[in-house]
Amino acid sequence: MTQRLYYGDSYAQRFAGRILELTPVAGGHCAVLDQSLFYPTSGGQPHDTGRLGESRVVEVTVREADGAVLHLLEGPLLPGAVEGVIDWPRRFDHMQQHSGQHILSQAFERIAEAPTVGFHLGTDRVSIDLGVASLSEAQVAAAESCANEIVSSNMRVRTWFPDPDELGALTLRKQPEVRGPIRVVAIGDFDLSACGGTHVAATGEIGLIAVLKNERLKRGMRIEFLCGQRARGDYARTHAILRELSVALTCAPGELPDSVARLRESLQQTRRELAREQERALDAEATRRLEEATARTGYRVVRAAWAARPIEQVKGLALRLTAQSGVVALLGVAGARSQLLFGRSEDVSLDLKPGFETALAALGGGRGGGTRLLQGAAGAAELPALEHALRAAEAALPGGSG
C-alpha cells in the first residue's frame, strides 16, 4: 500500500518518493509510489493534480486489490526516486469545500434533524443530499447562519487515527462503513466525523459558507453551496451583475425586485396587446383571402404559400377561412422543413386527402394526416416548389357540392 502523506500534513506541497511500478495505460502511464501526497478520488472529493518529475499528474485513483494509489501521468518516467509537487490552489480549494461541508452537514443535523446521505464536490458547485422530505427556507437560512458562526469562531480542526478503544468511545455523526483503521476529523466540539479527506487546520480558513439553492429530490433534499474563494468569487460575480442591472434600470440595487416586477407586467401587457393585434391581422387577412378566392362548383379555394411563417399563424388563418361556408384552404410554408395545412368548411363534402398526398409527393414525400383539417411536413423546399405542389393539389381536388 502507498503511504498517504496527506494524512499527516494536508498543507505539504512537495515530497520525495520512489516509483515502484510504471505501467503504460490508455491515455498515458500509470505510476505507483512508495509514498505520495496526491489525494485520490474518494469520499465525494476529487483527486489532486500536479507533477511527478517532468510528467503531469492528471488523475489519481486507488487500486482496490491492494489499496495502492495510482497516478495517471501524461508522459513516461523511469522507476526510482522522483519528486512530486501537487497543485496547491486546487488542493486548498478542496480543503475549504470539504471542511465547509462537514460544518454545514452538522448544522443541518442540529437545526432540522436532517442527516447527510450524499456529498459531491464538483468543479463549480458543491452539494450535500439530506435525508429529509422537506426543509423550510427558515431552516436553510438558520443552518447557513449556524455554519458561518462556526467558521468565524476559528475552531481547531483535528485529524487522527484513534485506536479501537478510543474510537468506540467517540460519537461520530455517521458510522463509517469501511474496514480497517478509521480516520476521524474533529471540528472543535461541534462535529466529529469519519473522513479520509483533506481539511483545513482551523475553521477560519474556510472564510465563508454560502448556500446557493435547495431542491427536492426523490430521496430527500439537495443543498448546493460554496465555500472560501469559490463563495467570494460567486459574490463578486453576483455583485457585478447587480451593478450592471442597477445602471441599466436606473435604480438602486435594493429597488431591483420592484423594477423587474414592473418590467414583467409591462412585458405581459405588451404580449397581450400583440396577441390581440395578431388576431385582428388574421381576421383581416382571412377577409382579404376570401375576396380573392378561386370559385369552383360548390366551393371556393384559397391557396397561399409563404417562404417563412409560424405554422400556428397559418393554422389560425385556416380556421378562420374554414369557419365560413363553402371554403377549401390549401396553405403551406417553405423552408428547411416544408409544411402543409389543408382545411375545408364543415359544409364542404370534398375528400382533401388525394390533393394532400399529391402535394406531399410533389415535395419529395412526407408525412401527415387529418380529416377536415390536414397537417403534414415534407423535406426542404423553396417557395416556387411549394407553390407548384399547392397548384398540383388544387388540380387533384374532386368535384363536390356545397
Short mmCIF file of C-alpha atoms in Angstrom, two decimals, residues 17-355:
data_model
loop_
_atom_site.label_atom_id
_atom_site.label_comp_id
_atom_site.label_asym_id
_atom_site.label_seq_id
_atom_site.Cartn_x
_atom_site.Cartn_y
_atom_site.Cartn_z
CA GLY A 17 9.04 9.29 -3.29
CA ARG A 18 10.12 6.20 -5.18
CA ILE A 19 8.33 4.78 -8.21
CA LEU A 20 7.67 1.10 -7.57
CA GLU A 21 5.56 0.39 -10.68
CA LEU A 22 5.22 2.11 -14.05
CA THR A 23 2.68 0.71 -16.49
CA PRO A 24 1.55 2.04 -19.90
CA VAL A 25 -2.23 2.61 -19.98
CA ALA A 26 -4.66 4.22 -22.38
CA GLY A 27 -4.03 7.96 -22.32
CA GLY A 28 -0.62 7.84 -20.62
CA HIS A 29 1.30 5.92 -17.97
CA CYS A 30 0.29 4.77 -14.50
CA ALA A 31 2.75 5.03 -11.59
CA VAL A 32 2.65 3.52 -8.10
CA LEU A 33 4.89 5.11 -5.45
CA ASP A 34 6.00 4.02 -2.01
CA GLN A 35 4.54 7.25 -0.60
CA SER A 36 2.54 10.16 -2.02
CA LEU A 37 0.94 13.49 -1.20
CA PHE A 38 -1.57 13.11 -4.04
CA TYR A 39 -5.14 12.63 -2.84
CA PRO A 40 -7.05 10.00 -4.88
CA THR A 41 -10.70 10.49 -5.82
CA SER A 42 -12.78 9.13 -2.94
CA GLY A 43 -15.47 10.08 -0.43
CA GLY A 44 -17.02 12.68 -2.76
CA GLN A 45 -13.74 14.63 -3.04
CA PRO A 46 -11.91 14.80 -6.40
CA HIS A 47 -8.26 13.87 -6.84
CA ASP A 48 -5.27 16.18 -6.69
CA THR A 49 -3.30 17.16 -9.77
CA GLY A 50 0.32 18.26 -10.10
CA ARG A 51 3.62 16.82 -11.30
CA LEU A 52 5.82 13.79 -10.73
CA GLY A 53 9.25 14.59 -12.05
CA GLU A 54 8.70 16.12 -15.51
CA SER A 55 5.32 14.48 -16.09
CA ARG A 56 1.91 15.94 -15.37
CA VAL A 57 -0.37 14.01 -12.98
CA VAL A 58 -3.86 14.17 -14.47
CA GLU A 59 -5.78 11.66 -12.33
CA VAL A 60 -5.28 9.77 -9.08
CA THR A 61 -7.26 6.69 -8.02
CA VAL A 62 -6.99 3.76 -5.63
CA ARG A 63 -6.39 0.18 -6.78
CA GLU A 64 -8.96 -1.92 -4.95
CA ALA A 65 -6.84 -5.06 -4.93
CA ASP A 66 -4.16 -3.70 -2.62
CA GLY A 67 -5.00 -0.08 -1.82
CA ALA A 68 -2.13 1.30 -3.90
CA VAL A 69 -2.51 4.90 -5.08
CA LEU A 70 -2.41 5.03 -8.90
CA HIS A 71 -1.06 8.20 -10.53
CA LEU A 72 -2.07 8.64 -14.20
CA LEU A 73 0.71 10.55 -15.97
CA GLU A 74 0.78 12.35 -19.30
CA GLY A 75 4.27 11.02 -20.07
CA PRO A 76 6.61 8.19 -19.04
CA LEU A 77 9.06 8.24 -16.13
CA LEU A 78 11.88 5.96 -15.06
CA PRO A 79 11.49 3.78 -11.95
CA GLY A 80 13.30 5.03 -8.89
CA ALA A 81 13.42 8.28 -6.94
CA VAL A 82 11.12 11.08 -8.02
CA GLU A 83 9.97 14.42 -6.64
CA GLY A 84 6.26 15.18 -6.55
CA VAL A 85 4.56 18.59 -6.47
CA ILE A 86 0.82 18.98 -6.01
CA ASP A 87 -1.34 21.74 -7.47
CA TRP A 88 -1.75 23.76 -4.28
CA PRO A 89 -4.62 26.09 -5.30
CA ARG A 90 -6.71 23.02 -6.26
CA ARG A 91 -5.77 21.22 -3.02
CA PHE A 92 -6.59 24.19 -0.79
CA ASP A 93 -9.89 24.76 -2.61
CA HIS A 94 -10.85 21.16 -1.90
CA MET A 95 -9.80 21.58 1.75
CA GLN A 96 -12.06 24.61 2.12
CA GLN A 97 -15.04 22.93 0.42
CA HIS A 98 -14.71 19.62 2.28
CA SER A 99 -14.24 21.20 5.72
CA GLY A 100 -17.16 23.52 5.00
CA GLN A 101 -19.27 20.51 4.08
CA HIS A 102 -18.62 18.88 7.45
CA ILE A 103 -19.74 22.06 9.22
CA LEU A 104 -22.84 22.56 7.08
CA SER A 105 -23.85 18.91 7.43
CA GLN A 106 -23.66 19.15 11.22
CA ALA A 107 -25.58 22.43 11.13
CA PHE A 108 -28.46 20.76 9.26
CA GLU A 109 -28.36 17.88 11.76
CA ARG A 110 -28.79 20.32 14.63
CA ILE A 111 -31.26 22.74 13.03
CA ALA A 112 -33.50 20.33 11.13
CA GLU A 113 -32.51 16.79 12.17
CA ALA A 114 -31.51 16.29 8.53
CA PRO A 115 -28.68 13.75 8.09
CA THR A 116 -26.32 13.98 5.13
CA VAL A 117 -26.70 10.94 2.85
CA GLY A 118 -24.60 12.16 -0.09
CA PHE A 119 -21.77 14.61 -0.89
CA HIS A 120 -20.42 15.84 -4.23
CA LEU A 121 -17.54 18.25 -4.74
CA GLY A 122 -17.64 19.41 -8.35
CA THR A 123 -15.65 21.89 -10.40
CA ASP A 124 -18.21 24.68 -9.98
CA ARG A 125 -20.67 23.51 -7.36
CA VAL A 126 -20.65 21.60 -4.10
CA SER A 127 -23.72 19.78 -2.81
CA ILE A 128 -24.96 17.62 0.01
CA ASP A 129 -28.04 15.41 -0.13
CA LEU A 130 -30.08 15.38 3.07
CA GLY A 131 -32.28 12.51 4.18
CA VAL A 132 -35.31 14.64 4.96
CA ALA A 133 -38.52 15.09 2.96
CA SER A 134 -38.52 18.89 3.03
CA LEU A 135 -36.89 21.97 4.52
CA SER A 136 -38.31 25.42 5.07
CA GLU A 137 -36.43 28.49 3.88
CA ALA A 138 -36.10 29.49 7.53
CA GLN A 139 -34.37 26.18 8.36
CA VAL A 140 -31.96 26.55 5.45
CA ALA A 141 -31.12 30.12 6.49
CA ALA A 142 -30.64 29.05 10.12
CA ALA A 143 -28.30 26.22 9.14
CA GLU A 144 -26.25 28.56 6.95
CA SER A 145 -26.02 31.09 9.79
CA CYS A 146 -25.00 28.38 12.26
CA ALA A 147 -22.30 27.12 9.89
CA ASN A 148 -20.82 30.58 9.42
CA GLU A 149 -20.73 31.14 13.17
CA ILE A 150 -18.52 28.06 13.43
CA VAL A 151 -16.31 29.44 10.63
CA SER A 152 -15.99 32.79 12.41
CA SER A 153 -15.13 31.15 15.73
CA ASN A 154 -11.96 29.71 14.11
CA MET A 155 -12.27 26.32 15.78
CA ARG A 156 -9.36 23.92 15.57
CA VAL A 157 -9.74 21.08 13.06
CA ARG A 158 -8.04 17.90 14.21
CA THR A 159 -7.48 14.73 12.16
CA TRP A 160 -6.17 11.44 13.57
CA PHE A 161 -6.49 7.65 13.64
CA PRO A 162 -7.86 6.71 17.07
CA ASP A 163 -7.15 3.27 18.44
CA PRO A 164 -10.11 0.87 18.67
CA ASP A 165 -10.85 1.68 22.31
CA GLU A 166 -10.85 5.45 21.68
CA LEU A 167 -12.90 5.03 18.50
CA GLY A 168 -15.53 3.07 20.39
CA ALA A 169 -15.94 5.92 22.85
CA LEU A 170 -16.44 8.56 20.14
CA THR A 171 -19.89 9.67 18.98
CA LEU A 172 -19.50 10.09 15.24
CA ARG A 173 -22.06 11.97 13.15
CA LYS A 174 -22.27 8.94 10.85
CA GLN A 175 -20.92 5.47 11.45
CA PRO A 176 -18.31 4.51 8.81
CA GLU A 177 -18.86 1.53 6.51
CA VAL A 178 -15.18 0.83 5.82
CA ARG A 179 -12.91 -1.81 7.31
CA GLY A 180 -9.53 -1.21 8.85
CA PRO A 181 -8.20 1.92 10.60
CA ILE A 182 -10.71 4.78 10.78
CA ARG A 183 -9.56 8.38 10.38
CA VAL A 184 -11.56 10.91 12.37
CA VAL A 185 -11.98 14.64 11.73
CA ALA A 186 -12.98 16.76 14.72
CA ILE A 187 -14.10 20.37 14.27
CA GLY A 188 -13.76 21.72 17.79
CA ASP A 189 -16.55 20.20 19.83
CA PHE A 190 -19.06 20.93 17.02
CA ASP A 191 -18.63 17.96 14.69
CA LEU A 192 -16.97 14.57 14.81
CA SER A 193 -16.87 12.53 11.61
CA ALA A 194 -15.03 9.64 10.00
CA CYS A 195 -13.31 11.01 6.90
CA GLY A 196 -10.21 10.36 4.81
CA GLY A 197 -10.23 13.72 3.01
CA THR A 198 -8.00 16.77 3.26
CA HIS A 199 -9.06 19.55 5.64
CA VAL A 200 -8.04 22.97 6.88
CA ALA A 201 -6.35 23.33 10.26
CA ALA A 202 -8.85 25.86 11.62
CA THR A 203 -12.36 26.82 10.52
CA GLY A 204 -11.41 30.47 9.92
CA GLU A 205 -9.51 29.35 6.82
CA ILE A 206 -12.82 28.38 5.21
CA GLY A 207 -13.67 32.07 5.04
CA LEU A 208 -17.36 31.80 4.15
CA ILE A 209 -20.08 29.22 3.55
CA ALA A 210 -22.78 30.38 1.13
CA VAL A 211 -25.88 28.30 0.36
CA LEU A 212 -26.90 28.89 -3.26
CA LYS A 213 -30.09 26.88 -3.56
CA ASN A 214 -32.04 23.90 -2.29
CA GLU A 215 -34.18 21.50 -4.26
CA ARG A 216 -36.33 18.49 -3.54
CA LEU A 217 -35.19 15.06 -4.75
CA LYS A 218 -36.89 11.69 -4.66
CA ARG A 219 -34.81 10.67 -1.68
CA GLY A 220 -34.68 13.99 0.15
CA MET A 221 -33.30 17.50 -0.29
CA ARG A 222 -30.20 18.70 -2.14
CA ILE A 223 -28.32 21.74 -0.87
CA GLU A 224 -25.89 23.49 -3.23
CA PHE A 225 -23.29 25.69 -1.57
CA LEU A 226 -19.84 27.22 -1.97
CA CYS A 227 -17.03 27.85 0.49
CA GLY A 228 -13.98 30.09 0.67
CA GLN A 229 -12.62 31.51 -2.56
CA ARG A 230 -15.46 29.95 -4.55
CA ALA A 231 -18.02 31.76 -2.40
CA ARG A 232 -16.13 35.06 -2.68
CA GLY A 233 -15.88 34.65 -6.45
CA ASP A 234 -19.61 33.97 -6.68
CA TYR A 235 -20.30 37.07 -4.58
CA ALA A 236 -18.11 39.21 -6.85
CA ARG A 237 -19.87 37.92 -9.98
CA THR A 238 -23.31 38.40 -8.46
CA HIS A 239 -22.47 41.90 -7.25
CA ALA A 240 -21.16 42.85 -10.71
CA ILE A 241 -24.44 41.66 -12.26
CA LEU A 242 -26.42 43.70 -9.72
CA ARG A 243 -24.38 46.81 -10.55
CA GLU A 244 -24.96 46.34 -14.28
CA LEU A 245 -28.69 45.80 -13.78
CA SER A 246 -28.93 48.82 -11.50
CA VAL A 247 -27.30 51.01 -14.15
CA ALA A 248 -29.46 49.54 -16.93
CA LEU A 249 -32.68 50.05 -14.97
CA THR A 250 -31.56 53.33 -13.36
CA CYS A 251 -32.35 52.21 -9.84
CA ALA A 252 -30.58 51.23 -6.63
CA PRO A 253 -29.79 47.52 -6.10
CA GLY A 254 -32.46 47.31 -3.40
CA GLU A 255 -35.06 48.58 -5.89
CA LEU A 256 -34.33 45.89 -8.48
CA PRO A 257 -37.15 43.49 -7.45
CA ASP A 258 -39.77 46.22 -7.89
CA SER A 259 -38.22 47.36 -11.17
CA VAL A 260 -38.17 43.80 -12.53
CA ALA A 261 -41.78 43.29 -11.42
CA ARG A 262 -42.82 46.42 -13.33
CA LEU A 263 -40.90 45.25 -16.39
CA ARG A 264 -42.57 41.83 -16.21
CA GLU A 265 -46.03 43.38 -16.01
CA SER A 266 -45.21 45.71 -18.90
CA LEU A 267 -43.96 42.77 -20.98
CA GLN A 268 -47.08 40.74 -20.24
CA GLN A 269 -49.28 43.68 -21.23
CA THR A 270 -47.30 44.14 -24.45
CA ARG A 271 -47.68 40.46 -25.25
CA ARG A 272 -51.42 40.64 -24.67
CA GLU A 273 -51.70 43.67 -26.96
CA LEU A 274 -49.54 41.96 -29.58
CA ALA A 275 -51.72 38.84 -29.44
CA ARG A 276 -54.85 40.95 -29.91
CA GLU A 277 -53.26 42.76 -32.83
CA GLN A 278 -52.23 39.47 -34.41
CA GLU A 279 -55.80 38.21 -34.04
CA ARG A 280 -57.12 41.33 -35.78
CA ALA A 281 -54.50 40.97 -38.51
CA LEU A 282 -55.54 37.34 -39.14
CA ASP A 283 -59.19 38.37 -39.29
CA ALA A 284 -58.37 41.00 -41.90
CA GLU A 285 -56.17 38.62 -43.87
CA ALA A 286 -58.90 35.95 -43.89
CA THR A 287 -61.39 38.50 -45.26
CA ARG A 288 -58.95 39.56 -47.98
CA ARG A 289 -58.08 35.99 -48.95
CA LEU A 290 -61.74 35.06 -49.24
CA GLU A 291 -62.36 38.01 -51.54
CA GLU A 292 -59.52 36.74 -53.77
CA ALA A 293 -60.56 33.06 -53.59
CA THR A 294 -60.96 30.98 -56.77
CA ALA A 295 -64.55 29.93 -57.38
CA ARG A 296 -65.24 26.28 -58.08
CA THR A 297 -68.53 24.43 -58.41
CA GLY A 298 -69.99 24.45 -54.92
CA TYR A 299 -67.00 25.94 -53.09
CA ARG A 300 -64.15 28.48 -53.12
CA VAL A 301 -60.41 27.69 -52.99
CA VAL A 302 -57.91 29.80 -51.06
CA ARG A 303 -54.35 28.84 -52.00
CA ALA A 304 -51.39 30.57 -50.35
CA ALA A 305 -47.72 29.87 -49.61
CA TRP A 306 -45.07 31.68 -47.60
CA ALA A 307 -41.28 31.44 -47.55
CA ALA A 308 -41.34 31.60 -43.76
CA ARG A 309 -44.19 31.90 -41.31
CA PRO A 310 -45.04 30.37 -37.93
CA ILE A 311 -47.27 27.37 -38.52
CA GLU A 312 -49.56 28.44 -35.65
CA GLN A 313 -50.36 31.63 -37.56
CA VAL A 314 -51.09 29.59 -40.67
CA LYS A 315 -53.35 27.32 -38.64
CA GLY A 316 -55.16 30.34 -37.20
CA LEU A 317 -55.75 31.62 -40.72
CA ALA A 318 -57.02 28.21 -41.88
CA LEU A 319 -59.50 28.03 -39.01
CA ARG A 320 -60.84 31.49 -39.84
CA LEU A 321 -61.20 30.65 -43.53
CA THR A 322 -62.96 27.33 -42.96
CA ALA A 323 -65.28 28.84 -40.37
CA GLN A 324 -67.04 30.39 -43.37
CA SER A 325 -69.27 28.23 -45.56
CA GLY A 326 -68.04 26.69 -48.80
CA VAL A 327 -64.28 27.17 -48.39
CA VAL A 328 -61.26 24.96 -49.11
CA ALA A 329 -57.90 26.27 -47.87
CA LEU A 330 -54.60 24.96 -49.31
CA LEU A 331 -51.80 26.57 -47.32
CA GLY A 332 -48.07 25.89 -46.97
CA VAL A 333 -44.78 27.18 -45.58
CA ALA A 334 -41.48 26.66 -47.41
CA GLY A 335 -38.12 26.21 -45.72
CA ALA A 336 -35.72 23.59 -44.40
CA ARG A 337 -38.81 21.60 -43.39
CA SER A 338 -41.73 22.44 -45.65
CA GLN A 339 -45.17 22.28 -44.04
CA LEU A 340 -48.69 21.86 -45.42
CA LEU A 341 -52.01 22.74 -43.86
CA PHE A 342 -55.20 21.91 -45.78
CA GLY A 343 -58.72 22.54 -44.49
CA ARG A 344 -62.36 22.66 -45.58
CA SER A 345 -65.56 24.14 -44.26
CA GLU A 346 -67.93 21.81 -42.46
CA ASP A 347 -70.47 22.10 -45.28
CA VAL A 348 -67.94 21.07 -47.96
CA SER A 349 -68.04 17.33 -48.62
CA LEU A 350 -64.75 17.06 -50.52
CA ASP A 351 -62.10 14.50 -49.55
CA LEU A 352 -58.89 16.53 -49.27
CA LYS A 353 -56.58 13.55 -48.86
CA PRO A 354 -55.90 12.95 -52.59
CA GLY A 355 -54.79 16.55 -53.04
#
